[in-house]
């Protein structure tokens, strides 16, 4: 358990990184399937979809993807402000209240409103937790994590660099977690539809409570 929750660097704990990345994949799959193929976090994909919408003269598609992109940027900027001005307990999960509201909306609700709100929350989550055991990673998308995993494994196997074994395992766990999150989301959506996002909200709530209980416990011992 100590390997999963590092008491010295709680925000970088492997457990939180794996769980939050699961929720990142879960939520992106949710918005892609339920919200007209718009991604909440993977803005690279949204830029491609945006260009396709422009080529097809799909104004609503352009608005959907552009709104998600702008909201994600704003979410990142907000966390930067928190970093600079709020010292303690600023790692709030904006995705929780947003997810609760979105899960109660009808499927016909405009996606150019619902998806950007989720993008804003995911951006905050992504910027609030940026390291796993001292290594940079992303809990909202996985291309960079996959690259780092392959590079680390290559260094370990081909150049016999033993120091790369643990990073390779960590990044592989992150990639698998994101993939499982997306798969589980896709399987649950036929049953819960828009309410599917409440599953991610519940997981994040449990993670949030665990994080702060651990943080208070550590600070109480000092």
CSV table of C-alpha atoms in Angstrom, one decimal:
chain,number,residue,atom,x,y,z
A,1,UNK,CA,0.0,0.0,0.0
A,2,UNK,CA,2.9,2.3,0.7
A,3,UNK,CA,3.9,2.0,-3.0
A,4,UNK,CA,0.4,3.3,-3.9
A,5,UNK,CA,0.2,6.2,-1.4
A,6,UNK,CA,3.5,8.0,-0.8
A,7,UNK,CA,3.1,9.8,2.5
A,8,UNK,CA,5.9,12.2,1.7
A,9,UNK,CA,4.4,13.3,-1.7
A,10,UNK,CA,0.7,12.6,-1.4
A,11,UNK,CA,-0.3,14.5,-4.5
A,12,UNK,CA,2.0,12.3,-6.5
A,13,UNK,CA,0.7,9.0,-5.2
A,14,UNK,CA,0.3,6.2,-7.7
A,15,UNK,CA,-3.2,5.3,-6.4
A,16,UNK,CA,-4.6,8.8,-7.1
A,17,UNK,CA,-2.9,9.0,-10.5
A,18,UNK,CA,-4.3,5.7,-11.6
A,19,UNK,CA,-7.8,6.4,-10.4
A,20,UNK,CA,-7.9,10.0,-11.8
A,21,UNK,CA,-6.7,8.7,-15.2
A,22,UNK,CA,-9.4,6.0,-15.2
A,23,UNK,CA,-11.9,8.9,-14.7
A,24,UNK,CA,-10.3,10.9,-17.5
A,25,UNK,CA,-10.7,8.0,-20.0
A,26,UNK,CA,-14.2,7.4,-18.6
A,27,UNK,CA,-15.3,11.0,-19.1
A,28,UNK,CA,-13.8,11.5,-22.5
A,29,UNK,CA,-15.6,8.3,-23.8
A,30,UNK,CA,-18.8,9.7,-22.2
A,31,UNK,CA,-18.8,13.0,-24.0
A,32,UNK,CA,-17.7,11.4,-27.3
A,33,UNK,CA,-20.6,8.9,-27.3
A,34,UNK,CA,-23.3,11.0,-25.5
A,35,UNK,CA,-22.4,14.5,-26.8
A,36,UNK,CA,-22.1,14.3,-30.6
A,37,UNK,CA,-18.5,13.0,-30.8
A,38,UNK,CA,-17.0,16.0,-28.9
A,39,UNK,CA,-14.2,15.2,-26.5
A,40,UNK,CA,-14.0,16.9,-23.1
A,41,UNK,CA,-10.2,16.5,-22.6
A,42,UNK,CA,-8.4,15.3,-25.8
A,43,UNK,CA,-8.2,18.6,-27.5
A,44,UNK,CA,-5.9,17.2,-30.2
A,45,UNK,CA,-8.9,15.2,-31.4
A,46,UNK,CA,-11.2,18.2,-31.1
A,47,UNK,CA,-8.9,20.2,-33.3
A,48,UNK,CA,-9.1,17.5,-36.0
A,49,UNK,CA,-12.9,17.3,-35.6
A,50,UNK,CA,-13.0,21.1,-35.7
A,51,UNK,CA,-11.2,21.1,-39.1
A,52,UNK,CA,-13.5,18.5,-40.4
A,53,UNK,CA,-16.6,20.5,-39.3
A,54,UNK,CA,-15.2,23.6,-41.0
A,55,UNK,CA,-14.6,21.6,-44.2
A,56,UNK,CA,-18.2,20.3,-44.1
A,57,UNK,CA,-19.6,23.7,-43.2
A,58,UNK,CA,-21.0,22.3,-40.0
A,59,UNK,CA,-21.3,25.4,-37.8
A,60,UNK,CA,-22.7,23.6,-34.8
A,61,UNK,CA,-19.8,21.1,-34.9
A,62,UNK,CA,-17.3,24.0,-35.0
A,63,UNK,CA,-19.0,25.7,-32.0
A,64,UNK,CA,-19.0,22.4,-30.0
A,65,UNK,CA,-15.3,21.7,-30.5
A,66,UNK,CA,-14.2,25.4,-30.2
A,67,UNK,CA,-16.2,25.8,-26.9
A,68,UNK,CA,-14.6,22.7,-25.4
A,69,UNK,CA,-11.1,23.9,-26.4
A,70,UNK,CA,-11.6,27.3,-24.9
A,71,UNK,CA,-13.1,25.9,-21.7
A,72,UNK,CA,-10.2,23.6,-21.3
A,73,UNK,CA,-7.7,26.5,-21.6
A,74,UNK,CA,-9.6,28.5,-19.1
A,75,UNK,CA,-9.6,25.6,-16.6
A,76,UNK,CA,-5.8,25.3,-16.9
A,77,UNK,CA,-5.5,29.0,-16.3
A,78,UNK,CA,-7.7,28.9,-13.2
A,79,UNK,CA,-5.5,26.2,-11.7
A,80,UNK,CA,-2.4,28.4,-12.4
A,81,UNK,CA,-4.1,31.2,-10.3
A,82,UNK,CA,-4.8,28.7,-7.5
A,83,UNK,CA,-1.1,27.6,-7.6
A,84,UNK,CA,0.0,31.2,-7.1
A,85,UNK,CA,-2.4,32.4,-4.5
A,86,UNK,CA,-3.9,29.5,-2.6
A,87,UNK,CA,-1.4,27.4,-0.6
A,88,UNK,CA,-3.5,24.8,1.2
A,89,UNK,CA,-6.3,22.5,0.0
A,90,UNK,CA,-6.7,24.1,-3.4
A,91,UNK,CA,-6.9,20.8,-5.2
A,92,UNK,CA,-10.7,20.8,-5.5
A,93,UNK,CA,-12.3,18.7,-8.1
A,94,UNK,CA,-14.5,21.0,-10.1
A,95,UNK,CA,-15.7,18.0,-12.1
A,96,UNK,CA,-17.8,16.8,-9.2
A,97,UNK,CA,-20.5,19.5,-9.2
A,98,UNK,CA,-20.3,19.8,-12.9
A,99,UNK,CA,-20.8,16.1,-13.4
A,100,UNK,CA,-23.8,16.0,-11.0
A,101,UNK,CA,-25.5,18.7,-13.1
A,102,UNK,CA,-24.6,17.3,-16.5
A,103,UNK,CA,-25.8,13.8,-15.5
A,104,UNK,CA,-29.2,15.2,-14.8
A,105,UNK,CA,-29.6,16.9,-18.1
A,106,UNK,CA,-31.6,15.4,-21.0
A,107,UNK,CA,-29.7,14.0,-24.0
A,108,UNK,CA,-31.2,16.8,-26.1
A,109,UNK,CA,-29.4,19.5,-24.0
A,110,UNK,CA,-27.0,21.6,-26.2
A,111,UNK,CA,-23.6,20.0,-26.2
A,112,UNK,CA,-21.9,23.4,-26.7
A,113,UNK,CA,-22.9,24.1,-23.1
A,114,UNK,CA,-22.6,20.7,-21.4
A,115,UNK,CA,-19.2,19.5,-22.9
A,116,UNK,CA,-17.3,22.8,-22.2
A,117,UNK,CA,-18.4,22.7,-18.5
A,118,UNK,CA,-16.9,19.1,-18.3
A,119,UNK,CA,-13.8,20.3,-20.2
A,120,UNK,CA,-13.3,23.0,-17.6
A,121,UNK,CA,-13.5,20.5,-14.8
A,122,UNK,CA,-11.2,18.0,-16.5
A,123,UNK,CA,-8.7,20.7,-17.2
A,124,UNK,CA,-8.6,21.6,-13.5
A,125,UNK,CA,-8.2,18.0,-12.5
A,126,UNK,CA,-5.4,17.5,-15.1
A,127,UNK,CA,-3.5,20.6,-13.9
A,128,UNK,CA,-4.0,19.9,-10.2
A,129,UNK,CA,-2.4,16.5,-10.3
A,130,UNK,CA,0.6,16.4,-12.7
A,131,UNK,CA,3.0,13.9,-11.3
A,132,UNK,CA,3.1,10.2,-10.4
A,133,UNK,CA,6.0,9.4,-8.1
A,134,UNK,CA,7.9,12.4,-9.3
A,135,UNK,CA,7.3,11.8,-13.0
A,136,UNK,CA,5.2,14.1,-15.2
A,137,UNK,CA,2.0,12.5,-16.6
A,138,UNK,CA,-1.5,13.5,-17.7
A,139,UNK,CA,-4.7,12.1,-16.2
A,140,UNK,CA,-6.9,13.5,-18.9
A,141,UNK,CA,-5.4,12.0,-22.1
A,142,UNK,CA,-2.9,9.3,-22.8
A,143,UNK,CA,-0.8,9.9,-25.9
A,144,UNK,CA,2.1,11.4,-23.9
A,145,UNK,CA,1.8,8.7,-21.3
A,146,UNK,CA,2.0,6.0,-24.0
A,147,UNK,CA,5.1,7.6,-25.5
A,148,UNK,CA,6.8,7.8,-22.1
A,149,UNK,CA,5.9,4.1,-21.4
A,150,UNK,CA,7.4,2.9,-24.6
A,151,UNK,CA,10.5,5.0,-24.2
A,152,UNK,CA,11.0,3.8,-20.6
A,153,UNK,CA,10.5,0.1,-21.6
A,154,UNK,CA,12.9,0.5,-24.5
A,155,UNK,CA,15.6,2.0,-22.3
A,156,UNK,CA,15.1,-0.8,-19.8
A,157,UNK,CA,15.2,-3.7,-22.3
A,158,UNK,CA,17.5,-2.5,-25.0
A,159,UNK,CA,20.0,-0.4,-22.9
A,160,UNK,CA,19.6,-2.3,-19.7
A,161,UNK,CA,18.8,0.8,-17.7
A,162,UNK,CA,17.4,-0.6,-14.5
A,163,UNK,CA,16.3,2.9,-13.3
A,164,UNK,CA,13.7,2.9,-16.1
A,165,UNK,CA,11.8,-0.2,-14.9
A,166,UNK,CA,9.6,1.6,-12.4
A,167,UNK,CA,8.8,4.5,-14.7
A,168,UNK,CA,7.9,2.0,-17.4
A,169,UNK,CA,5.5,0.2,-15.0
A,170,UNK,CA,4.0,3.5,-13.8
A,171,UNK,CA,3.3,4.8,-17.2
A,172,UNK,CA,2.0,1.5,-18.4
A,173,UNK,CA,-0.4,1.4,-15.4
A,174,UNK,CA,-1.6,4.9,-16.4
A,175,UNK,CA,-2.2,3.9,-20.0
A,176,UNK,CA,-4.1,0.8,-19.0
A,177,UNK,CA,-6.1,2.8,-16.5
A,178,UNK,CA,-7.2,5.3,-19.1
A,179,UNK,CA,-8.1,2.5,-21.6
A,180,UNK,CA,-10.1,0.7,-19.0
A,181,UNK,CA,-11.9,3.9,-18.0
A,182,UNK,CA,-13.0,4.4,-21.6
A,183,UNK,CA,-14.1,0.8,-22.1
A,184,UNK,CA,-16.1,0.7,-18.9
A,185,UNK,CA,-17.8,4.0,-19.8
A,186,UNK,CA,-18.8,2.7,-23.2
A,187,UNK,CA,-20.3,-0.4,-21.6
A,188,UNK,CA,-22.2,1.5,-19.0
A,189,UNK,CA,-23.7,4.1,-21.2
A,190,UNK,CA,-26.4,2.0,-22.8
A,191,UNK,CA,-27.8,1.4,-19.3
A,192,UNK,CA,-27.3,4.9,-17.7
A,193,UNK,CA,-27.1,7.2,-20.7
A,194,UNK,CA,-26.3,10.8,-19.5
A,195,UNK,CA,-26.3,9.6,-15.9
A,196,UNK,CA,-23.1,7.6,-16.7
A,197,UNK,CA,-21.0,10.5,-15.7
A,198,UNK,CA,-22.3,10.1,-12.1
A,199,UNK,CA,-20.1,7.0,-11.9
A,200,UNK,CA,-17.0,9.1,-12.5
A,201,UNK,CA,-18.3,11.7,-10.0
A,202,UNK,CA,-18.7,9.0,-7.3
A,203,UNK,CA,-15.1,7.7,-7.9
A,204,UNK,CA,-13.7,11.2,-7.8
A,205,UNK,CA,-15.6,12.0,-4.6
A,206,UNK,CA,-14.2,8.9,-2.9
A,207,UNK,CA,-10.7,9.8,-4.2
A,208,UNK,CA,-11.1,13.4,-3.0
A,209,UNK,CA,-12.2,12.3,0.5
A,210,UNK,CA,-9.3,9.8,0.7
A,211,UNK,CA,-6.8,12.4,-0.4
A,212,UNK,CA,-7.8,15.0,2.2
A,213,UNK,CA,-8.2,12.4,5.0
A,214,UNK,CA,-4.6,11.3,4.2
A,215,UNK,CA,-3.4,14.9,4.0
A,216,UNK,CA,-5.0,15.9,7.3
A,217,UNK,CA,-3.6,12.8,9.0
A,218,UNK,CA,-0.1,13.6,7.7
A,219,UNK,CA,-0.3,17.2,8.9
A,220,UNK,CA,-1.7,16.1,12.2
A,221,UNK,CA,1.4,14.0,12.9
A,222,UNK,CA,3.8,17.0,12.2
